Tab-separated table of C-alpha atoms in Angstrom:
chain	number	residue	atom	x	y	z
A	1	UNK	CA	3.180	4.656	-9.084
A	2	UNK	CA	6.501	5.752	-7.608
A	3	UNK	CA	6.312	6.239	-3.852
A	4	UNK	CA	8.502	8.835	-2.175
A	5	UNK	CA	9.214	8.027	1.456
A	6	UNK	CA	9.625	11.569	2.671
A	7	UNK	CA	10.018	10.656	6.360
A	8	UNK	CA	10.595	7.648	8.574
A	9	UNK	CA	8.839	9.320	11.494
A	10	UNK	CA	5.224	8.662	12.460
A	11	UNK	CA	2.850	9.992	15.093
A	12	UNK	CA	1.301	6.533	15.590
A	13	UNK	CA	2.764	3.146	16.480
A	14	UNK	CA	0.596	0.619	14.647
A	15	UNK	CA	1.548	-2.960	15.489
A	16	UNK	CA	0.846	-4.180	11.957
A	17	UNK	CA	2.786	-1.462	10.077
A	18	UNK	CA	4.709	-2.906	7.126
A	19	UNK	CA	7.544	-0.462	7.808
A	20	UNK	CA	8.013	-1.232	11.504
A	21	UNK	CA	11.627	-2.239	10.961
A	22	UNK	CA	12.619	1.410	10.604
A	23	UNK	CA	9.638	3.711	11.309
A	24	UNK	CA	10.289	5.754	14.455
A	25	UNK	CA	13.641	3.975	14.794
A	26	UNK	CA	15.418	6.094	12.202
A	27	UNK	CA	14.983	9.868	12.003
A	28	UNK	CA	15.633	10.199	8.290
A	29	UNK	CA	13.581	12.700	6.335
A	30	UNK	CA	13.842	13.472	2.651
A	31	UNK	CA	15.369	16.900	2.206
A	32	UNK	CA	13.541	19.307	-0.082
A	33	UNK	CA	16.623	19.195	-2.324
A	34	UNK	CA	16.342	15.413	-2.655
A	35	UNK	CA	12.608	15.701	-3.216
A	36	UNK	CA	13.238	18.028	-6.154
A	37	UNK	CA	15.800	15.560	-7.524
A	38	UNK	CA	13.085	12.911	-7.391
A	39	UNK	CA	10.680	15.209	-9.211
A	40	UNK	CA	13.248	15.834	-11.931
A	41	UNK	CA	13.926	12.100	-12.241
A	42	UNK	CA	10.209	11.302	-12.507
A	43	UNK	CA	9.444	14.127	-14.925
A	44	UNK	CA	10.363	12.004	-17.954
A	45	UNK	CA	6.757	10.830	-17.726
A	46	UNK	CA	4.293	13.406	-16.334
A	47	UNK	CA	1.643	10.660	-16.332
A	48	UNK	CA	3.568	8.869	-13.585
A	49	UNK	CA	1.584	8.904	-10.345
A	50	UNK	CA	3.457	10.072	-7.275
A	51	UNK	CA	2.810	8.643	-3.830
A	52	UNK	CA	3.886	10.491	-0.686
A	53	UNK	CA	4.437	7.979	2.082
A	54	UNK	CA	6.197	7.549	5.410
A	55	UNK	CA	6.186	7.041	8.293
A	56	UNK	CA	3.516	9.663	8.362
A	57	UNK	CA	4.135	12.213	5.564
A	58	UNK	CA	2.164	14.988	7.291
A	59	UNK	CA	4.876	15.103	9.973
A	60	UNK	CA	7.469	16.249	7.401
A	61	UNK	CA	8.578	19.787	8.388
A	62	UNK	CA	8.473	21.014	4.771
A	63	UNK	CA	5.375	19.229	3.505
A	64	UNK	CA	3.778	22.538	2.529
A	65	UNK	CA	6.716	23.244	0.187
A	66	UNK	CA	6.544	19.714	-1.194
A	67	UNK	CA	2.824	20.024	-1.951
A	68	UNK	CA	3.367	23.448	-3.550
A	69	UNK	CA	6.117	21.983	-5.754
A	70	UNK	CA	3.755	19.248	-6.936
A	71	UNK	CA	1.077	21.836	-7.732
A	72	UNK	CA	3.605	23.730	-9.870
A	73	UNK	CA	4.799	20.549	-11.603
A	74	UNK	CA	3.491	18.851	-14.772
A	75	UNK	CA	2.345	15.793	-12.811
A	76	UNK	CA	-1.372	15.179	-13.043
A	77	UNK	CA	-1.779	12.968	-10.001
A	78	UNK	CA	-0.235	12.559	-6.560
A	79	UNK	CA	-1.550	10.534	-3.646
A	80	UNK	CA	-0.913	11.332	0.005
A	81	UNK	CA	-0.966	8.178	2.153
A	82	UNK	CA	-1.805	9.321	5.652
A	83	UNK	CA	-3.409	8.445	8.965
A	84	UNK	CA	-5.363	11.697	8.669
A	85	UNK	CA	-4.627	13.208	12.082
A	86	UNK	CA	-2.815	16.320	10.818
A	87	UNK	CA	-4.661	16.856	7.532
A	88	UNK	CA	-6.312	20.070	8.730
A	89	UNK	CA	-2.897	21.781	8.463
A	90	UNK	CA	-2.689	21.149	4.705
A	91	UNK	CA	-6.245	21.327	3.356
A	92	UNK	CA	-5.592	24.520	1.376
A	93	UNK	CA	-2.827	22.855	-0.624
A	94	UNK	CA	-4.617	19.510	-0.925
A	95	UNK	CA	-7.711	21.119	-2.434
A	96	UNK	CA	-5.840	21.151	-5.750
A	97	UNK	CA	-7.580	18.566	-7.920
A	98	UNK	CA	-4.398	16.636	-8.725
A	99	UNK	CA	-4.169	15.362	-5.134
A	100	UNK	CA	-5.761	12.184	-3.838
A	101	UNK	CA	-5.799	11.569	-0.090
A	102	UNK	CA	-5.925	7.988	1.155
A	103	UNK	CA	-6.592	7.766	4.873
A	104	UNK	CA	-5.624	4.545	6.615
A	105	UNK	CA	-8.326	4.523	9.266
A	106	UNK	CA	-7.448	2.903	12.569
A	107	UNK	CA	-9.975	2.144	15.288
A	108	UNK	CA	-10.557	4.612	18.140
A	109	UNK	CA	-9.637	1.835	20.574
A	110	UNK	CA	-6.160	1.617	19.045
A	111	UNK	CA	-5.327	5.283	18.512
A	112	UNK	CA	-7.527	6.951	21.130
A	113	UNK	CA	-10.870	8.698	20.788
A	114	UNK	CA	-9.354	12.190	20.500
A	115	UNK	CA	-7.152	11.248	17.523
A	116	UNK	CA	-10.003	9.338	15.867
A	117	UNK	CA	-12.436	12.242	16.282
A	118	UNK	CA	-9.872	14.632	14.805
A	119	UNK	CA	-9.538	12.396	11.729
A	120	UNK	CA	-13.318	12.313	11.296
A	121	UNK	CA	-13.497	16.102	11.661
A	122	UNK	CA	-10.807	16.447	8.968
A	123	UNK	CA	-12.711	14.104	6.668
A	124	UNK	CA	-15.926	16.025	7.274
A	125	UNK	CA	-14.219	19.314	6.425
A	126	UNK	CA	-12.758	17.961	3.189
A	127	UNK	CA	-15.759	15.965	1.993
A	128	UNK	CA	-18.678	18.107	3.130
A	129	UNK	CA	-17.254	21.622	3.240
A	130	UNK	CA	-14.337	21.802	0.808
A	131	UNK	CA	-16.001	19.779	-2.003
A	132	UNK	CA	-13.182	17.219	-2.025
A	133	UNK	CA	-15.333	14.076	-2.042
A	134	UNK	CA	-13.743	12.716	-5.220
A	135	UNK	CA	-10.263	13.203	-3.762
A	136	UNK	CA	-10.683	11.441	-0.424
A	137	UNK	CA	-10.629	7.701	0.190
A	138	UNK	CA	-10.210	5.390	3.162
A	139	UNK	CA	-8.428	2.128	3.755
A	140	UNK	CA	-7.949	-0.528	6.395
A	141	UNK	CA	-5.361	-3.151	7.245
A	142	UNK	CA	-6.812	-6.494	8.301
A	143	UNK	CA	-4.313	-7.789	10.829
A	144	UNK	CA	-6.132	-9.769	13.535
A	145	UNK	CA	-8.758	-12.470	13.047
A	146	UNK	CA	-10.757	-11.011	15.948
A	147	UNK	CA	-10.433	-7.334	15.035
A	148	UNK	CA	-13.517	-5.114	15.155
A	149	UNK	CA	-13.997	-3.002	12.013
A	150	UNK	CA	-17.518	-1.759	12.749
A	151	UNK	CA	-16.139	1.767	13.112
A	152	UNK	CA	-15.054	1.680	9.459
A	153	UNK	CA	-18.457	0.526	8.224
A	154	UNK	CA	-20.023	3.483	10.040
A	155	UNK	CA	-17.568	5.893	8.400
A	156	UNK	CA	-18.145	4.408	4.931
A	157	UNK	CA	-21.899	4.900	5.310
A	158	UNK	CA	-21.642	8.323	6.935
A	159	UNK	CA	-19.557	9.751	4.088
A	160	UNK	CA	-21.262	7.669	1.370
A	161	UNK	CA	-17.971	6.234	0.112
A	162	UNK	CA	-18.340	3.636	-2.632
A	163	UNK	CA	-14.959	1.921	-2.324
A	164	UNK	CA	-12.429	1.012	0.332
A	165	UNK	CA	-8.775	0.050	0.073
A	166	UNK	CA	-8.044	-3.209	1.893
A	167	UNK	CA	-4.778	-4.908	2.725
A	168	UNK	CA	-4.226	-8.136	4.603
A	169	UNK	CA	-1.336	-7.061	6.808
A	170	UNK	CA	2.009	-8.711	6.119
A	171	UNK	CA	3.842	-10.040	9.180
A	172	UNK	CA	6.165	-7.085	9.513
A	173	UNK	CA	9.280	-8.350	11.254
A	174	UNK	CA	11.574	-11.063	9.972
A	175	UNK	CA	10.583	-13.652	12.583
A	176	UNK	CA	6.924	-13.174	11.686
A	177	UNK	CA	7.610	-13.796	8.010
A	178	UNK	CA	8.874	-17.330	8.572
A	179	UNK	CA	5.443	-18.783	7.972
A	180	UNK	CA	3.657	-20.542	5.158
A	181	UNK	CA	1.748	-17.806	3.278
A	182	UNK	CA	-1.155	-20.088	2.381
A	183	UNK	CA	-1.531	-21.109	6.025
A	184	UNK	CA	-1.536	-17.435	6.992
A	185	UNK	CA	-4.125	-16.482	4.361
A	186	UNK	CA	-6.405	-19.324	5.382
A	187	UNK	CA	-6.138	-18.229	9.025
A	188	UNK	CA	-7.235	-14.758	7.887
A	189	UNK	CA	-9.851	-16.050	5.450
A	190	UNK	CA	-12.803	-15.872	7.833
A	191	UNK	CA	-12.039	-12.226	8.643
A	192	UNK	CA	-11.570	-11.328	4.961
A	193	UNK	CA	-14.839	-13.015	3.937
A	194	UNK	CA	-16.798	-11.320	6.712
A	195	UNK	CA	-15.322	-7.977	5.721
A	196	UNK	CA	-16.153	-8.442	2.033
A	197	UNK	CA	-19.695	-9.526	2.907
A	198	UNK	CA	-20.199	-6.492	5.131
A	199	UNK	CA	-18.911	-3.859	2.719
A	200	UNK	CA	-20.646	-5.097	-0.452
A	201	UNK	CA	-23.952	-5.046	1.438
A	202	UNK	CA	-23.550	-1.281	1.883
A	203	UNK	CA	-22.592	-0.787	-1.780
A	204	UNK	CA	-18.863	-0.403	-1.089
A	205	UNK	CA	-16.365	-2.108	-3.395
A	206	UNK	CA	-13.326	-3.644	-1.669
A	207	UNK	CA	-10.071	-3.048	-3.544
A	208	UNK	CA	-7.162	-5.106	-2.295
A	209	UNK	CA	-3.686	-3.619	-2.250
A	210	UNK	CA	-0.352	-5.301	-1.538
A	211	UNK	CA	-0.134	-8.854	-0.156
A	212	UNK	CA	-2.799	-9.765	-2.716
A	213	UNK	CA	-5.104	-12.666	-1.896
A	214	UNK	CA	-4.019	-15.907	-3.606
A	215	UNK	CA	-6.205	-16.997	-6.512
A	216	UNK	CA	-7.365	-20.099	-4.613
A	217	UNK	CA	-8.982	-17.999	-1.869
A	218	UNK	CA	-11.846	-16.542	-3.909
A	219	UNK	CA	-12.806	-18.733	-6.880
A	220	UNK	CA	-15.609	-19.502	-9.327
A	221	UNK	CA	-17.954	-20.662	-6.589
A	222	UNK	CA	-17.559	-17.317	-4.861
A	223	UNK	CA	-18.276	-15.474	-8.112
A	224	UNK	CA	-21.579	-17.331	-8.328
A	225	UNK	CA	-22.402	-16.662	-4.686
A	226	UNK	CA	-21.756	-12.941	-5.150
A	227	UNK	CA	-23.897	-12.569	-8.267
A	228	UNK	CA	-26.387	-10.319	-6.491
A	229	UNK	CA	-23.515	-7.934	-5.702
A	230	UNK	CA	-22.111	-8.050	-9.217
A	231	UNK	CA	-22.496	-4.301	-9.828
A	232	UNK	CA	-20.534	-3.521	-6.679
A	233	UNK	CA	-17.820	-6.080	-7.367
A	234	UNK	CA	-17.384	-4.809	-10.921
A	235	UNK	CA	-15.688	-1.871	-9.171
A	236	UNK	CA	-13.504	-4.238	-7.144
A	237	UNK	CA	-10.357	-6.229	-7.897
A	238	UNK	CA	-11.465	-9.190	-5.771
A	239	UNK	CA	-11.464	-11.580	-8.719
A	240	UNK	CA	-8.573	-10.191	-10.748
A	241	UNK	CA	-5.184	-11.889	-11.059
A	242	UNK	CA	-3.281	-11.346	-7.781
A	243	UNK	CA	0.157	-10.578	-9.188
A	244	UNK	CA	2.778	-8.747	-7.146
A	245	UNK	CA	4.806	-6.300	-9.239
A	246	UNK	CA	7.521	-3.806	-8.191
A	247	UNK	CA	6.052	-0.656	-6.666
A	248	UNK	CA	9.326	1.359	-6.569
A	249	UNK	CA	9.697	3.039	-3.202
A	250	UNK	CA	12.267	5.829	-3.041
A	251	UNK	CA	13.947	6.322	0.331
A	252	UNK	CA	15.019	9.703	1.764
A	253	UNK	CA	18.620	9.166	0.606
A	254	UNK	CA	17.477	8.498	-2.999
A	255	UNK	CA	17.961	4.761	-2.815
A	256	UNK	CA	15.231	2.763	-4.498
A	257	UNK	CA	13.716	-0.490	-3.249
A	258	UNK	CA	11.292	-2.853	-4.925
A	259	UNK	CA	8.959	-2.527	-1.931
A	260	UNK	CA	9.318	-2.118	1.817
A	261	UNK	CA	8.850	-5.813	2.484
A	262	UNK	CA	12.094	-6.468	0.597
A	263	UNK	CA	13.912	-3.248	1.464
A	264	UNK	CA	16.703	-5.091	3.305
A	265	UNK	CA	17.256	-7.483	0.421
A	266	UNK	CA	18.418	-5.153	-2.328
A	267	UNK	CA	18.644	-1.426	-2.965
A	268	UNK	CA	19.657	0.616	-5.996
A	269	UNK	CA	20.791	4.194	-6.491
A	270	UNK	CA	17.977	6.089	-8.156
A	271	UNK	CA	20.344	8.228	-10.177
A	272	UNK	CA	21.958	5.199	-11.822
A	273	UNK	CA	18.798	4.809	-13.914
A	274	UNK	CA	17.075	7.019	-16.433
A	275	UNK	CA	13.496	6.376	-15.328
A	276	UNK	CA	11.283	4.209	-13.139
A	277	UNK	CA	10.521	1.810	-16.003
A	278	UNK	CA	14.207	0.863	-16.043
A	279	UNK	CA	14.164	0.348	-12.273
A	280	UNK	CA	11.048	-1.836	-12.452
A	281	UNK	CA	12.594	-4.016	-15.131
A	282	UNK	CA	15.786	-4.252	-13.095
A	283	UNK	CA	13.937	-5.409	-9.965
A	284	UNK	CA	11.904	-7.902	-11.963
A	285	UNK	CA	15.125	-9.498	-13.208
A	286	UNK	CA	16.964	-9.304	-9.888
A	287	UNK	CA	14.127	-10.264	-7.512
A	288	UNK	CA	10.855	-11.277	-9.175
A	289	UNK	CA	12.461	-13.866	-11.451
A	290	UNK	CA	14.027	-15.500	-8.389
A	291	UNK	CA	10.875	-15.269	-6.273
A	292	UNK	CA	8.874	-17.186	-8.874
A	293	UNK	CA	11.179	-20.171	-8.370
A	294	UNK	CA	10.784	-20.156	-4.578
A	295	UNK	CA	7.605	-22.179	-4.170
A	296	UNK	CA	5.546	-20.582	-1.368
A	297	UNK	CA	3.591	-23.780	-0.697
A	298	UNK	CA	3.621	-27.303	-2.151
A	299	UNK	CA	0.045	-26.772	-3.369
A	300	UNK	CA	1.275	-23.981	-5.655
A	301	UNK	CA	3.267	-26.545	-7.643
A	302	UNK	CA	0.054	-27.842	-9.213
A	303	UNK	CA	-1.695	-24.463	-9.474
A	304	UNK	CA	-2.335	-23.362	-13.051
A	305	UNK	CA	-2.526	-19.703	-12.043
A	306	UNK	CA	0.817	-19.854	-10.248
A	307	UNK	CA	2.526	-21.767	-13.039
A	308	UNK	CA	1.209	-19.266	-15.586
A	309	UNK	CA	2.525	-16.344	-13.542
A	310	UNK	CA	-1.011	-15.138	-12.755
A	311	UNK	CA	-0.745	-15.469	-8.976
A	312	UNK	CA	2.083	-14.501	-6.626
A	313	UNK	CA	0.591	-16.210	-3.557
A	314	UNK	CA	0.915	-13.120	-1.435
A	315	UNK	CA	3.837	-10.897	-0.526
A	316	UNK	CA	7.353	-11.928	-1.564
A	317	UNK	CA	8.509	-10.980	1.950
A	318	UNK	CA	7.380	-14.454	3.033
A	319	UNK	CA	10.269	-15.752	0.913
A	320	UNK	CA	12.837	-13.231	2.143
A	321	UNK	CA	15.215	-15.779	3.685
A	322	UNK	CA	15.256	-17.929	0.546
A	323	UNK	CA	15.645	-14.891	-1.707
A	324	UNK	CA	18.546	-13.610	0.372
A	325	UNK	CA	20.256	-17.003	0.082
A	326	UNK	CA	19.656	-17.189	-3.676
A	327	UNK	CA	20.942	-13.680	-4.282
A	328	UNK	CA	23.967	-14.368	-2.113
A	329	UNK	CA	24.754	-17.461	-4.157
A	330	UNK	CA	24.328	-15.675	-7.516
A	331	UNK	CA	26.315	-12.614	-6.487
A	332	UNK	CA	29.062	-14.816	-5.055
A	333	UNK	CA	29.197	-16.987	-8.151
A	334	UNK	CA	29.598	-14.007	-10.455
A	335	UNK	CA	31.972	-12.195	-8.127
A	336	UNK	CA	29.843	-9.044	-7.947
């Protein structure tokens, strides 16, 4: 999927947001002209999925035009990543079957009861009145070991959702990233296990996205323990290889980054490439090949999954300082 960051503005201020280094600090929006350039660039492969991200994409002043352009395009699938507050303004466009809507659902304590109730009303309209059940999904960021996610369980049951997107939040400012990723995951492990236990019991499959859990966190013993929930977990990626690959995020000025966690490390000009496959390969050579050689934890040195390239041990942003130093050395050595 190629993600188009159509705005850096957001109507929330989530403490865990992976894009906190620039969201609501820079006013950039993607012009409709640049959006159409992106569409032309991506059109080499109409099977490419498009993601509309921010900030909060529903705050873009020309989102209606952007959605209409996608409807008139050959692309079969586009996903709107949103907090859901303003969705009622765009339901007519989003009813088109090519759109998926993924709502990152925050607790009413964090965003206020009025905003939360508006999100639920929007979900109710789409799911129960506009026949958009197959298009709407919800997600959550697990960011605090003591966080209360009961509100999400209630929503999953109320709307009879059968899956939920889950991400263990990445420390989102550079100081916070100077930690051992395995230590961080093991601090979060109790929360993650409780969450998995709670959702599978209500027939909801957890699907992890970004900052994938290291392979050593859920192993063979867990597979045996979860046998009674096998049918649910067959719809989950809990036990699949946790490999981080380039997502390709396109910024408002048509620069491309491997992902937001590494956006300050290295950027490319979108129009210097013919397609996103070329950009992915480029980032894998320029960043991923280096990241593999920066051992996240001494235990990874003896890990078969890590040595075989089957586990990334979480987000590469944990290795940002080392990657910046390595790239600086290589670029300096070659005089680029």
